[in-house]
Coordinates of C-alpha atoms in Angstrom, one line a residue:
Chain A
X1 CA 24.8 -42.9 -6.3
X2 CA 26.9 -45.7 -7.8
X3 CA 24.1 -46.2 -10.3
X4 CA 24.2 -42.5 -11.0
X5 CA 28.0 -42.5 -11.8
X6 CA 28.0 -45.7 -13.7
X7 CA 25.3 -44.3 -16.0
X8 CA 27.8 -41.7 -17.4
X9 CA 28.8 -42.7 -20.9
X10 CA 32.2 -41.3 -21.8
X11 CA 32.1 -42.4 -25.5
X12 CA 29.0 -40.3 -26.0
X13 CA 29.3 -37.5 -28.5
X14 CA 27.7 -35.1 -26.0
X15 CA 30.6 -35.8 -23.7
X16 CA 32.5 -33.1 -25.4
X17 CA 29.7 -30.6 -24.5
X18 CA 30.2 -31.5 -20.9
X19 CA 34.0 -31.3 -21.3
X20 CA 33.7 -27.8 -22.9
X21 CA 31.5 -26.8 -19.9
X22 CA 33.9 -28.0 -17.3
X23 CA 37.0 -26.6 -19.1
X24 CA 35.3 -23.3 -19.6
X25 CA 34.4 -22.9 -15.9
X26 CA 37.7 -24.3 -14.9
X27 CA 39.7 -21.8 -17.0
X28 CA 37.7 -18.8 -15.8
X29 CA 38.3 -19.8 -12.2
X30 CA 41.9 -20.7 -12.7
X31 CA 42.9 -17.5 -14.4
X32 CA 41.2 -15.3 -11.8
X33 CA 43.2 -17.1 -9.0
X34 CA 46.4 -17.3 -11.1
X35 CA 46.5 -13.5 -11.8
X36 CA 45.8 -12.9 -8.2
X37 CA 48.6 -15.1 -7.1
X38 CA 51.3 -14.4 -9.8
X39 CA 50.5 -10.9 -11.0
X40 CA 53.0 -8.2 -9.9
X41 CA 51.4 -5.4 -8.0
X42 CA 53.1 -2.0 -8.6
X43 CA 50.8 0.8 -7.5
X44 CA 52.0 4.1 -8.9
X45 CA 50.4 7.2 -10.5
X46 CA 50.0 5.6 -13.9
X47 CA 48.4 2.6 -12.4
X48 CA 45.7 4.7 -10.8
X49 CA 44.9 6.5 -14.0
X50 CA 41.5 6.1 -15.4
X51 CA 42.7 4.3 -18.5
X52 CA 46.2 3.0 -18.1
X53 CA 47.4 2.5 -21.6
X54 CA 45.5 5.2 -23.5
X55 CA 45.2 8.9 -24.0
X56 CA 45.6 11.0 -20.8
X57 CA 42.1 11.7 -19.5
X58 CA 41.0 15.3 -20.1
X59 CA 37.8 15.3 -18.1
X60 CA 36.0 13.5 -15.4
X61 CA 34.5 10.2 -16.6
X62 CA 31.5 10.5 -14.3
X63 CA 29.3 12.6 -16.6
X64 CA 25.6 12.8 -15.8
X65 CA 23.4 11.2 -18.3
X66 CA 19.7 11.9 -18.0
X67 CA 17.7 8.9 -16.7
X68 CA 15.1 9.7 -19.3
X69 CA 17.2 8.0 -21.9
X70 CA 16.5 4.6 -20.3
X71 CA 12.7 5.1 -20.7
X72 CA 13.0 6.1 -24.3
X73 CA 15.3 3.2 -25.0
X74 CA 13.0 0.8 -23.3
X75 CA 9.9 2.0 -25.1
X76 CA 11.8 1.9 -28.4
X77 CA 12.7 -1.8 -27.8
X78 CA 9.1 -2.6 -26.9
X79 CA 7.5 -1.0 -30.0
X80 CA 10.4 -2.1 -32.2
X81 CA 9.7 -5.7 -31.4
X82 CA 6.1 -5.2 -32.5
X83 CA 7.3 -4.6 -36.0
X84 CA 9.3 -7.8 -35.9
X85 CA 5.9 -9.6 -35.5
X86 CA 4.3 -7.5 -38.2
X87 CA 6.7 -8.4 -41.0
X88 CA 6.1 -12.2 -41.2
X89 CA 2.4 -11.6 -40.9
X90 CA 2.5 -9.0 -43.7
X91 CA 4.5 -11.5 -45.9
X92 CA 1.9 -14.2 -45.3
X93 CA -1.1 -11.9 -45.2
X94 CA -3.0 -13.6 -48.1
X95 CA -2.4 -17.1 -46.8
X96 CA -3.4 -16.3 -43.2
X97 CA -6.6 -14.7 -44.3
X98 CA -9.2 -13.0 -42.0
X99 CA -8.2 -15.2 -39.1
X100 CA -4.6 -13.9 -39.3
X101 CA -6.0 -10.4 -39.6
X102 CA -8.2 -10.8 -36.5
X103 CA -5.2 -12.2 -34.5
X104 CA -3.1 -9.3 -35.6
X105 CA -5.8 -6.8 -34.7
X106 CA -6.0 -8.3 -31.2
X107 CA -2.3 -8.1 -30.9
X108 CA -2.2 -4.5 -32.0
X109 CA -5.2 -3.6 -29.9
X110 CA -3.3 -4.7 -26.8
X111 CA -0.3 -2.7 -27.9
X112 CA -2.4 0.4 -28.4
X113 CA -3.7 0.1 -24.9
X114 CA 0.0 0.0 -23.8
X115 CA 0.7 3.0 -26.0
X116 CA -2.2 5.0 -24.5
X117 CA -1.0 4.0 -21.0
X118 CA 2.6 5.2 -21.8
X119 CA 1.3 8.4 -23.3
X120 CA -1.1 9.2 -20.4
X121 CA 1.6 8.5 -17.9
X122 CA 3.7 11.1 -19.5
X123 CA 6.6 8.8 -20.5
X124 CA 6.7 10.3 -24.0
X125 CA 7.2 13.9 -22.7
X126 CA 10.8 14.8 -22.3
X127 CA 10.1 17.2 -19.5
Chain B
X1 CA -5.1 -34.6 -30.8
X2 CA -4.1 -31.0 -30.3
X3 CA -6.7 -28.4 -31.4
X4 CA -5.9 -25.6 -33.8
X5 CA -5.8 -22.0 -32.8
X6 CA -9.4 -21.1 -33.5
X7 CA -10.9 -24.3 -31.9
X8 CA -8.8 -23.7 -28.8
X9 CA -10.2 -20.3 -28.1
X10 CA -13.3 -21.6 -26.3
X11 CA -11.2 -23.7 -24.0
X12 CA -9.0 -20.8 -23.0
X13 CA -11.5 -18.8 -21.0
X14 CA -9.7 -18.5 -17.6
X15 CA -6.6 -17.0 -19.4
X16 CA -8.9 -14.7 -21.4
X17 CA -10.6 -13.5 -18.2
X18 CA -7.2 -12.6 -16.7
X19 CA -5.9 -10.9 -19.8
X20 CA -9.1 -8.9 -20.2
X21 CA -8.9 -7.8 -16.6
X22 CA -5.3 -6.7 -17.0
X23 CA -6.2 -4.5 -20.0
X24 CA -9.4 -3.2 -18.3
X25 CA -7.4 -2.2 -15.2
X26 CA -5.0 -0.2 -17.4
X27 CA -7.8 1.5 -19.3
X28 CA -9.7 2.4 -16.2
X29 CA -6.5 3.6 -14.6
X30 CA -5.6 5.8 -17.6
X31 CA -9.2 7.2 -17.8
X32 CA -9.4 8.0 -14.1
X33 CA -7.3 10.6 -12.2
X34 CA -7.0 9.1 -8.8
X35 CA -4.0 6.8 -8.5
X36 CA -5.2 5.5 -5.2
X37 CA -8.7 4.7 -6.3
X38 CA -9.9 1.3 -5.2
X39 CA -11.1 0.4 -8.7
X40 CA -8.1 -1.7 -9.7
X41 CA -8.3 -3.8 -6.6
X42 CA -12.0 -4.4 -7.2
X43 CA -11.5 -5.2 -10.9
X44 CA -8.7 -7.6 -10.1
X45 CA -10.9 -9.4 -7.6
X46 CA -13.8 -9.7 -10.0
X47 CA -11.4 -10.8 -12.8
X48 CA -9.6 -13.4 -10.7
X49 CA -13.0 -14.7 -9.4
X50 CA -14.2 -15.0 -13.0
X51 CA -11.1 -16.8 -14.0
X52 CA -11.5 -19.2 -11.1
X53 CA -15.1 -19.8 -12.1
X54 CA -14.1 -20.5 -15.7
X55 CA -11.4 -22.9 -14.6
X56 CA -13.9 -24.6 -12.3
X57 CA -16.5 -24.9 -15.1
X58 CA -14.0 -26.6 -17.4
X59 CA -13.1 -28.9 -14.5
X60 CA -14.0 -32.4 -15.8
X61 CA -11.3 -31.9 -18.4
X62 CA -10.4 -35.6 -18.4
X63 CA -7.3 -36.9 -20.1
X64 CA -6.5 -33.6 -21.6
X65 CA -6.9 -31.7 -24.8
X66 CA -3.9 -30.1 -26.4
X67 CA -4.6 -26.4 -27.3
X68 CA -3.0 -24.1 -29.7
X69 CA -1.3 -26.8 -31.7
X70 CA 0.0 -28.5 -28.5
X71 CA 1.5 -25.5 -26.8
X72 CA -0.7 -25.9 -23.7
X73 CA -2.8 -28.8 -22.5
X74 CA -6.2 -28.6 -20.7
X75 CA -6.4 -31.4 -18.3
X76 CA -7.5 -32.0 -14.7
X77 CA -4.0 -31.5 -13.4
X78 CA -3.8 -28.0 -15.0
X79 CA -7.3 -27.2 -13.8
X80 CA -6.3 -28.1 -10.2
X81 CA -3.4 -25.7 -10.3
X82 CA -5.4 -23.0 -12.0
X83 CA -8.0 -23.0 -9.2
X84 CA -5.3 -23.2 -6.6
X85 CA -3.3 -20.2 -7.9
X86 CA -6.5 -18.2 -8.6
X87 CA -7.6 -18.8 -5.0
X88 CA -4.2 -17.7 -3.7
X89 CA -4.4 -14.6 -5.8
X90 CA -7.8 -13.7 -4.5
X91 CA -6.6 -14.0 -0.9
X92 CA -3.5 -11.9 -1.7
X93 CA -5.6 -9.2 -3.3
X94 CA -7.6 -8.9 0.0
X95 CA -4.3 -8.8 1.9
X96 CA -3.0 -6.1 -0.4
X97 CA -6.1 -4.0 0.2
X98 CA -5.5 -4.2 3.9
X99 CA -1.8 -3.5 3.7
X100 CA -0.8 0.0 4.8
X101 CA 2.6 -0.3 3.2
X102 CA 1.1 -0.5 -0.3
X103 CA -1.6 2.2 0.1
X104 CA 0.4 5.2 -1.0
X105 CA 1.8 3.3 -4.0
X106 CA 0.2 3.3 -7.4
X107 CA -2.6 0.7 -7.3
X108 CA -3.2 -0.1 -11.0
X109 CA 0.2 -1.3 -11.8
X110 CA 0.4 -3.4 -8.7
X111 CA -2.7 -5.4 -9.7
X112 CA -1.6 -5.6 -13.3
X113 CA 1.7 -7.2 -12.2
X114 CA -0.2 -9.5 -9.8
X115 CA -2.5 -10.7 -12.5
X116 CA 0.3 -11.1 -15.0
X117 CA 1.9 -13.5 -12.6
X118 CA -1.4 -15.3 -12.3
X119 CA -1.6 -15.6 -16.1
X120 CA 1.9 -16.9 -16.1
X121 CA 1.0 -19.5 -13.5
X122 CA -2.0 -20.6 -15.5
X123 CA 0.2 -21.2 -18.5
X124 CA 3.0 -22.8 -16.5
X125 CA 0.5 -25.3 -15.0
X126 CA -0.8 -26.3 -18.4
X127 CA 2.4 -25.9 -20.6
X128 CA 3.1 -29.0 -22.7
X129 CA 5.8 -27.6 -24.9
X130 CA 9.3 -26.5 -23.8
X131 CA 9.0 -23.2 -25.5
X132 CA 5.8 -22.6 -23.6
X133 CA 7.4 -23.7 -20.4
X134 CA 10.1 -21.2 -20.8
X135 CA 7.7 -18.4 -21.8
X136 CA 5.4 -19.1 -18.9
X137 CA 8.2 -19.3 -16.4
X138 CA 9.4 -15.9 -17.5
X139 CA 5.9 -14.5 -17.4
X140 CA 5.7 -15.6 -13.8
X141 CA 9.2 -14.3 -13.0
X142 CA 9.4 -10.8 -14.6
X143 CA 6.3 -9.3 -12.9
X144 CA 7.5 -11.0 -9.7
X145 CA 10.7 -9.0 -9.9
X146 CA 8.7 -5.8 -10.3
X147 CA 6.4 -6.8 -7.4
X148 CA 9.4 -7.5 -5.1
X149 CA 10.7 -4.0 -5.7
X150 CA 7.4 -2.3 -5.5
X151 CA 8.3 -0.2 -2.5
X152 CA 10.7 1.9 -4.5
X153 CA 11.8 4.1 -1.6
X154 CA 12.7 1.2 0.7
X155 CA 16.2 0.0 0.3
X156 CA 15.6 -3.7 1.2
X157 CA 12.8 -3.8 -1.4
X158 CA 15.1 -2.6 -4.2
X159 CA 17.8 -5.0 -3.1
X160 CA 15.2 -7.8 -3.1
X161 CA 14.2 -7.0 -6.7
X162 CA 17.8 -6.8 -7.9
X163 CA 18.9 -10.1 -6.3
X164 CA 15.8 -11.7 -7.7
X165 CA 16.5 -10.6 -11.2
X166 CA 20.1 -11.8 -11.1
X167 CA 19.2 -15.2 -9.7
X168 CA 16.2 -15.5 -11.9
X169 CA 18.1 -14.7 -15.1
X170 CA 20.8 -17.1 -14.3
X171 CA 18.5 -19.9 -13.4
X172 CA 16.3 -19.5 -16.5
X173 CA 19.4 -19.2 -18.7
X174 CA 20.7 -22.6 -17.4
X175 CA 17.3 -24.1 -17.7
X176 CA 16.9 -23.1 -21.3
X177 CA 20.4 -24.6 -22.0
X178 CA 19.0 -27.8 -20.7
X179 CA 15.9 -27.5 -23.0
X180 CA 18.2 -26.9 -25.9
X181 CA 20.0 -30.2 -25.2
X182 CA 16.7 -32.0 -25.0
X183 CA 15.7 -30.5 -28.3
X184 CA 19.0 -31.4 -29.8
X185 CA 18.6 -35.0 -28.8
X186 CA 15.0 -35.4 -30.0
X187 CA 14.3 -32.7 -32.5
X188 CA 10.9 -31.8 -31.0
X189 CA 9.7 -29.3 -28.5
X190 CA 6.7 -31.3 -27.3
X191 CA 7.4 -32.7 -23.9
X192 CA 5.3 -35.8 -24.4
X193 CA 7.1 -36.5 -27.6
X194 CA 10.5 -35.8 -26.0
X195 CA 9.6 -38.3 -23.3
X196 CA 8.6 -40.9 -25.9
X197 CA 11.8 -40.5 -27.9
X198 CA 14.0 -40.6 -24.8
X199 CA 12.6 -44.0 -23.8
X200 CA 13.7 -45.4 -27.1
X201 CA 17.2 -45.2 -25.8
X202 CA 19.2 -42.1 -25.4
X203 CA 22.8 -41.5 -24.4
X204 CA 22.8 -41.1 -20.6
X205 CA 25.3 -38.2 -20.4
X206 CA 23.3 -35.5 -22.2
X207 CA 20.1 -36.7 -20.6
X208 CA 21.8 -36.3 -17.2
X209 CA 23.1 -32.8 -18.1
X210 CA 19.7 -31.7 -19.4
X211 CA 17.9 -33.0 -16.3
X212 CA 20.4 -31.2 -14.0
X213 CA 20.0 -28.0 -15.9
X214 CA 16.3 -28.1 -16.0
X215 CA 16.3 -28.8 -12.3
X216 CA 18.1 -25.5 -11.7
X217 CA 15.3 -23.6 -13.4
X218 CA 12.5 -25.4 -11.6
X219 CA 14.4 -25.6 -8.3
X220 CA 14.8 -21.8 -8.3
X221 CA 11.0 -21.4 -8.8
X222 CA 10.1 -23.7 -5.9
X223 CA 13.1 -22.3 -3.8
X224 CA 14.7 -25.7 -3.2
X225 CA 18.2 -25.7 -1.7
X226 CA 20.8 -25.0 -3.3
X227 CA 18.8 -22.7 -5.5
X228 CA 17.1 -20.9 -2.6
X229 CA 19.7 -18.2 -2.0
X230 CA 17.4 -15.5 -3.4
X231 CA 14.4 -16.3 -1.3
X232 CA 15.1 -15.0 2.2
X233 CA 16.2 -11.6 1.0
X234 CA 13.4 -11.3 -1.5
X235 CA 10.8 -12.4 1.0
X236 CA 12.1 -10.0 3.6
X237 CA 12.4 -7.0 1.3
X238 CA 9.2 -7.4 -0.8
X239 CA 5.9 -5.9 0.4
X240 CA 4.4 -8.5 2.8
X241 CA 1.4 -9.5 0.5
X242 CA 3.8 -10.0 -2.3
X243 CA 5.9 -12.2 -0.1
X244 CA 2.9 -14.2 0.8
X245 CA 2.0 -14.5 -2.9
X246 CA 5.5 -15.6 -3.9
X247 CA 5.7 -18.2 -1.2
X248 CA 2.4 -19.9 -2.4
X249 CA 1.5 -19.1 -6.0
X250 CA 4.7 -19.4 -8.0
X251 CA 5.8 -22.2 -5.7
X252 CA 2.7 -24.2 -6.5
X253 CA 3.1 -23.4 -10.2
X254 CA 6.7 -24.5 -10.0
X255 CA 5.7 -27.8 -8.5
X256 CA 3.1 -28.2 -11.3
X257 CA 5.6 -27.9 -14.0
X258 CA 8.3 -29.9 -12.1
X259 CA 5.9 -32.8 -11.8
X260 CA 4.5 -32.6 -15.3
X261 CA 7.9 -32.2 -16.9
X262 CA 9.9 -34.9 -15.0
X263 CA 7.0 -37.4 -15.0
X264 CA 6.5 -37.0 -18.8
X265 CA 10.1 -36.6 -20.0
X266 CA 12.2 -38.6 -17.6
X267 CA 9.7 -41.2 -16.5
X268 CA 7.0 -43.4 -18.1
X269 CA 4.0 -45.2 -16.6
X270 CA 5.1 -48.4 -14.9
X271 CA 3.7 -51.9 -15.0
X272 CA 1.7 -51.5 -11.8
X273 CA -1.1 -49.0 -11.8
X274 CA -0.3 -45.6 -10.3
X275 CA 3.4 -46.0 -10.6
X276 CA 6.1 -44.7 -12.9
X277 CA 9.4 -46.2 -14.0
X278 CA 12.5 -44.2 -14.8
X279 CA 12.6 -44.0 -18.5
X280 CA 15.9 -42.2 -18.8
X281 CA 19.1 -43.9 -17.8
X282 CA 19.5 -41.2 -15.1
X283 CA 18.3 -41.9 -11.6
X284 CA 17.0 -38.5 -10.8
X285 CA 14.8 -39.7 -8.0
X286 CA 17.9 -40.2 -5.8
X287 CA 19.1 -36.7 -6.6
X288 CA 15.8 -35.2 -5.7
X289 CA 15.6 -37.3 -2.5
X290 CA 18.9 -35.7 -1.4
X291 CA 17.7 -32.3 -2.5
X292 CA 14.5 -32.8 -0.5
X293 CA 16.4 -33.8 2.7
X294 CA 18.9 -30.9 2.3
X295 CA 16.2 -28.4 1.5
X296 CA 14.1 -29.1 4.6
X297 CA 17.1 -29.3 6.9
X298 CA 18.7 -26.0 5.7
X299 CA 15.3 -24.3 5.8
X300 CA 14.5 -25.4 9.3
X301 CA 17.9 -24.9 10.8
X302 CA 18.4 -21.4 9.5
X303 CA 14.9 -20.4 10.5
X304 CA 15.7 -21.0 14.2
X305 CA 18.0 -18.0 14.4
X306 CA 15.7 -15.5 12.6
X307 CA 14.5 -12.4 14.3
X308 CA 12.4 -11.1 11.4
X309 CA 9.1 -12.9 11.0
X310 CA 9.0 -12.5 7.3
X311 CA 12.5 -14.0 7.0
X312 CA 11.5 -16.8 9.4
X313 CA 8.5 -17.6 7.2
X314 CA 10.8 -17.5 4.2
X315 CA 13.0 -20.2 5.6
X316 CA 9.9 -22.1 6.7
X317 CA 8.6 -22.0 3.2
X318 CA 11.9 -23.4 1.9
X319 CA 11.5 -26.2 4.5
X320 CA 8.0 -26.9 3.2
X321 CA 9.2 -27.2 -0.3
X322 CA 11.6 -29.9 1.0
X323 CA 8.7 -31.8 2.6
X324 CA 6.7 -31.6 -0.6
X325 CA 9.7 -32.8 -2.7
X326 CA 9.4 -36.1 -0.7
X327 CA 6.3 -36.9 -2.6
X328 CA 8.0 -36.2 -5.9
X329 CA 10.8 -38.8 -5.6
X330 CA 8.6 -41.8 -5.1
X331 CA 7.3 -42.2 -8.7
X332 CA 3.8 -43.1 -7.4
X333 CA 0.5 -41.3 -7.9
X334 CA -0.1 -41.5 -4.2
X335 CA 3.1 -39.5 -3.7
X336 CA 1.9 -36.8 -6.2
X337 CA -1.6 -36.7 -4.6
X338 CA 0.2 -36.0 -1.3
X339 CA 2.0 -33.1 -2.9
X340 CA -1.2 -31.7 -4.3
X341 CA -3.0 -32.1 -1.0
X342 CA -0.2 -30.5 0.9
X343 CA -0.2 -27.5 -1.5
X344 CA -3.9 -26.9 -0.7
X345 CA -3.3 -27.1 3.0
X346 CA -0.2 -25.0 2.7
X347 CA -2.1 -22.3 0.8
X348 CA -4.4 -21.7 3.7
X349 CA -2.0 -21.9 6.6
X350 CA 0.8 -20.0 4.9
X351 CA -1.3 -17.2 3.5
X352 CA -3.1 -17.0 6.9
X353 CA 0.2 -16.6 8.8
X354 CA 1.2 -13.8 6.4
X355 CA -2.2 -12.1 6.7
X356 CA -1.6 -11.7 10.4
X357 CA 2.0 -10.4 9.7
X358 CA 0.4 -7.8 7.5
X359 CA -2.0 -6.7 10.2
X360 CA 0.7 -6.5 12.8
X361 CA 3.1 -4.7 10.5
X362 CA 0.4 -2.1 9.7
X363 CA 0.7 -1.0 13.3
X364 CA 4.4 -1.3 14.0
X365 CA 5.8 -0.8 10.4
X366 CA 8.3 -3.6 11.0
X367 CA 8.1 -7.4 11.3
X368 CA 10.4 -8.3 14.1
X369 CA 9.3 -11.1 16.4
X370 CA 9.3 -8.5 19.3
X371 CA 6.5 -6.6 17.5
X372 CA 4.3 -9.7 18.2
X373 CA 4.8 -9.4 22.0
X374 CA 1.5 -9.2 23.8
X375 CA -0.5 -9.7 20.7
X376 CA -2.6 -12.2 22.7
X377 CA -4.1 -9.3 24.6
X378 CA -3.8 -6.6 21.9
X379 CA -5.6 -8.5 19.2
X380 CA -6.8 -11.9 20.5
X381 CA -8.5 -13.0 17.3
X382 CA -5.4 -12.3 15.1
X383 CA -3.1 -13.9 17.8
X384 CA -5.3 -17.1 18.0
X385 CA -5.5 -17.3 14.2
X386 CA -1.7 -17.0 13.9
X387 CA -1.2 -19.7 16.6
X388 CA -3.5 -22.0 14.6
X389 CA -1.6 -21.3 11.3
X390 CA 1.8 -21.8 13.0
X391 CA 0.8 -25.1 14.7
X392 CA -0.7 -26.2 11.3
X393 CA 2.6 -25.4 9.6
X394 CA 4.4 -27.5 12.3
X395 CA 2.0 -30.4 11.6
X396 CA 0.4 -30.9 14.9
X397 CA -2.6 -33.3 14.9
X398 CA -5.9 -31.4 15.0
X399 CA -4.7 -29.1 12.2
X400 CA -4.7 -29.7 8.5
X401 CA -0.9 -29.5 8.2
X402 CA -0.7 -32.8 10.1
X403 CA -2.9 -34.6 7.6
X404 CA -0.8 -33.2 4.8
X405 CA 2.4 -34.5 6.4
X406 CA 0.7 -37.9 7.2
X407 CA 0.1 -38.5 3.5
X408 CA 3.6 -37.5 2.6
X409 CA 5.3 -39.5 5.4
X410 CA 3.0 -42.6 4.9
X411 CA 3.9 -42.9 1.2
X412 CA 7.6 -42.3 1.8
X413 CA 7.6 -45.1 4.4
X414 CA 5.4 -47.3 2.3
X415 CA 8.0 -47.1 -0.5
X416 CA 10.7 -47.9 1.9
X417 CA 12.7 -44.7 1.8
X418 CA 13.1 -44.8 5.5
X419 CA 16.1 -42.5 5.8
X420 CA 14.1 -39.7 4.2
X421 CA 11.2 -40.2 6.5
X422 CA 13.6 -40.0 9.5
X423 CA 15.1 -36.8 8.3
X424 CA 11.7 -35.3 7.7
X425 CA 10.5 -36.4 11.2
X426 CA 13.5 -34.8 12.8
X427 CA 13.0 -31.7 10.9
X428 CA 9.4 -31.4 12.0
X429 CA 10.6 -31.4 15.6
X430 CA 13.1 -28.7 14.9
X431 CA 10.4 -26.6 13.2
X432 CA 8.2 -26.8 16.3
X433 CA 10.8 -24.7 18.1
X434 CA 10.7 -21.6 16.0
X435 CA 7.0 -21.7 15.3
X436 CA 6.2 -22.1 19.0
X437 CA 8.6 -19.3 19.8
X438 CA 6.3 -16.8 18.0
X439 CA 3.3 -18.2 19.8
X440 CA 5.2 -17.9 23.1
X441 CA 6.1 -14.3 22.4
X442 CA 2.5 -13.5 21.5
X443 CA 0.8 -15.0 24.6
X444 CA 3.4 -15.1 27.3
X445 CA 5.4 -11.9 26.9
X446 CA 3.9 -8.6 27.7
X447 CA 3.8 -5.9 25.0
X448 CA 6.9 -3.7 25.3
X449 CA 6.5 -0.6 23.2
X450 CA 3.0 -0.7 21.9
X451 CA 0.4 -1.7 24.4
X452 CA -2.8 -0.2 22.8
X453 CA -5.1 -2.8 21.2
X454 CA -4.4 -3.5 17.6
X455 CA -7.4 -2.6 15.5
X456 CA -8.4 -5.4 13.2
X457 CA -11.1 -4.1 10.7
X458 CA -14.0 -6.1 9.6
X459 CA -12.7 -7.4 6.3
X460 CA -9.5 -8.9 7.7
X461 CA -11.5 -10.4 10.5
X462 CA -13.7 -12.2 8.0
X463 CA -10.7 -13.2 5.9
X464 CA -8.8 -14.6 8.9
X465 CA -11.9 -16.6 9.9
X466 CA -12.2 -17.9 6.3
X467 CA -8.6 -19.0 6.4
X468 CA -8.8 -20.6 9.9
X469 CA -11.9 -22.7 9.0
X470 CA -10.2 -24.7 6.2
X471 CA -7.0 -25.0 8.2
X472 CA -9.0 -26.7 11.0
X473 CA -11.6 -28.4 8.8
X474 CA -9.1 -30.1 6.5
X475 CA -7.5 -31.6 9.6
X476 CA -10.8 -33.4 10.4
X477 CA -12.5 -34.0 7.0
X478 CA -10.2 -34.0 4.1
X479 CA -11.7 -36.6 1.9
X480 CA -13.0 -34.3 -0.9
X481 CA -9.6 -32.7 -1.5
X482 CA -7.9 -36.1 -1.7
X483 CA -10.5 -37.2 -4.2
X484 CA -9.8 -34.1 -6.3
X485 CA -6.1 -34.7 -6.1
X486 CA -6.6 -38.3 -7.2
X487 CA -8.5 -37.2 -10.2
X488 CA -5.9 -34.5 -11.0
X489 CA -2.9 -36.8 -11.1
X490 CA -4.7 -39.6 -12.9
X491 CA -4.2 -38.0 -16.3
X492 CA -0.4 -38.2 -15.9
X493 CA -0.5 -42.0 -15.7
X494 CA -2.0 -42.7 -19.1

């Protein structure tokens, strides 16, 4: 253990990274407890409002949002990332040659299977 | 040197077999109508078997060939873990087929997730680049989250999945921060290169920070204290075959990368053959020795008070991770061989114990210890098998678990880390209590609610026998496995 502690080099440039880490965690913890300990607690009608310092609420905040949106968003991200891979390949298409083409064909082939799966499962139907 | 992309393809057959099977299962699933058809399970079995065979055929891999420009490496160490994890997957597939809990769930996706984890474990066992390590770890983790929450209607299963995601995301986030420090210090992502550059003298503080952060990521994967908090809830909530899988497969893969990473990056081959020396200014072996002692003690002490068998086995598996860590801190190849041997033994005895839990839970739909009452008369074969597995897990002489522990303890004592050996010995005594309690309930207490004999179909009967045989045999004749382990760790020394 002594060996472990003595191995710490305070002059190291990375020491600041550690310091940042410690101060960051320390501040987060301190402020949570400080506001708990020092903060005044006055519970009145305004305090219990949905949004204390803004416009008066005019409807309930708990609106129902269709769960289907999550599926659409998820699929969008998935197939959107695919294009992120296509762009660099398209730029270097000539340099990569047929091997690059075959690699991309395999990649797209796997994605197509995914697309077919999603389609057949009915994830693309809104109903 | 590392092969290019095209030249690597022919060395990548096990991974291809798994990938092809995953795609094939999806295609067959989409083409067919019946979501409960047994086709996915069958395909998964064939695919995993093929992958195991491919891994086996590439077995004399020697000192290792870098593949895909050094992203992964094909060496005996990787092959050992590929075969181990593929074997675990095959047993888990059989277990899943027999598990009533899973039968009304969609089959195709289940096996796709299972094989995705297997693919991740293959890559994790052979990763030689920190980017690949991270990618492989996520490939193991993400389908694991899905598998843990596979019983959508069951509250504890959803809870398990949620907790697993939160812990997993945090752990891998911390780990990749550690990787970024290593990259910042050396300017390369190759772990062999990082190790070489660190030996040339590095500032101790960032190395220490990086080592600690990487430990979080790997410690979470092997469920070592204090990164074990997720495991009891996940193990209890997940479907039992998944629990069995998580407690063996990803844990083994986690040990693979832990050993490969720390012994390449933070240690270098020592003067004497088969030993390593700390190459970084940080004495991480002491840290891990403490982790090992704490892990086994917490695992065993908390297991005592458990009423749910799955939860009990979860804590027991934490304890076993602690035993295995003993071999990790010694910086000798004999210590590593002991880990590898223990993993093989642990695979059979732990999966076996879970297999019986699946069979009992099929009847009672719960996994309380009281459900095991009178199992000795209700299903003698299953009860005797479970008794064998539990005594093997304890480490009692005629069983293989004993030999596994002997190797670990012997090397710990040989290297003079007496305090650790004492802690481990005391822990083994404690573990006997809770393992033996299940045996006592099975044979000495009469069945309370359910007295009808528990039907054990033909396939589970065969599987249980196949798991009992190595559990007994490796306690008497273990030479071949030790030889394989010796060859597997040899590559790390040069």
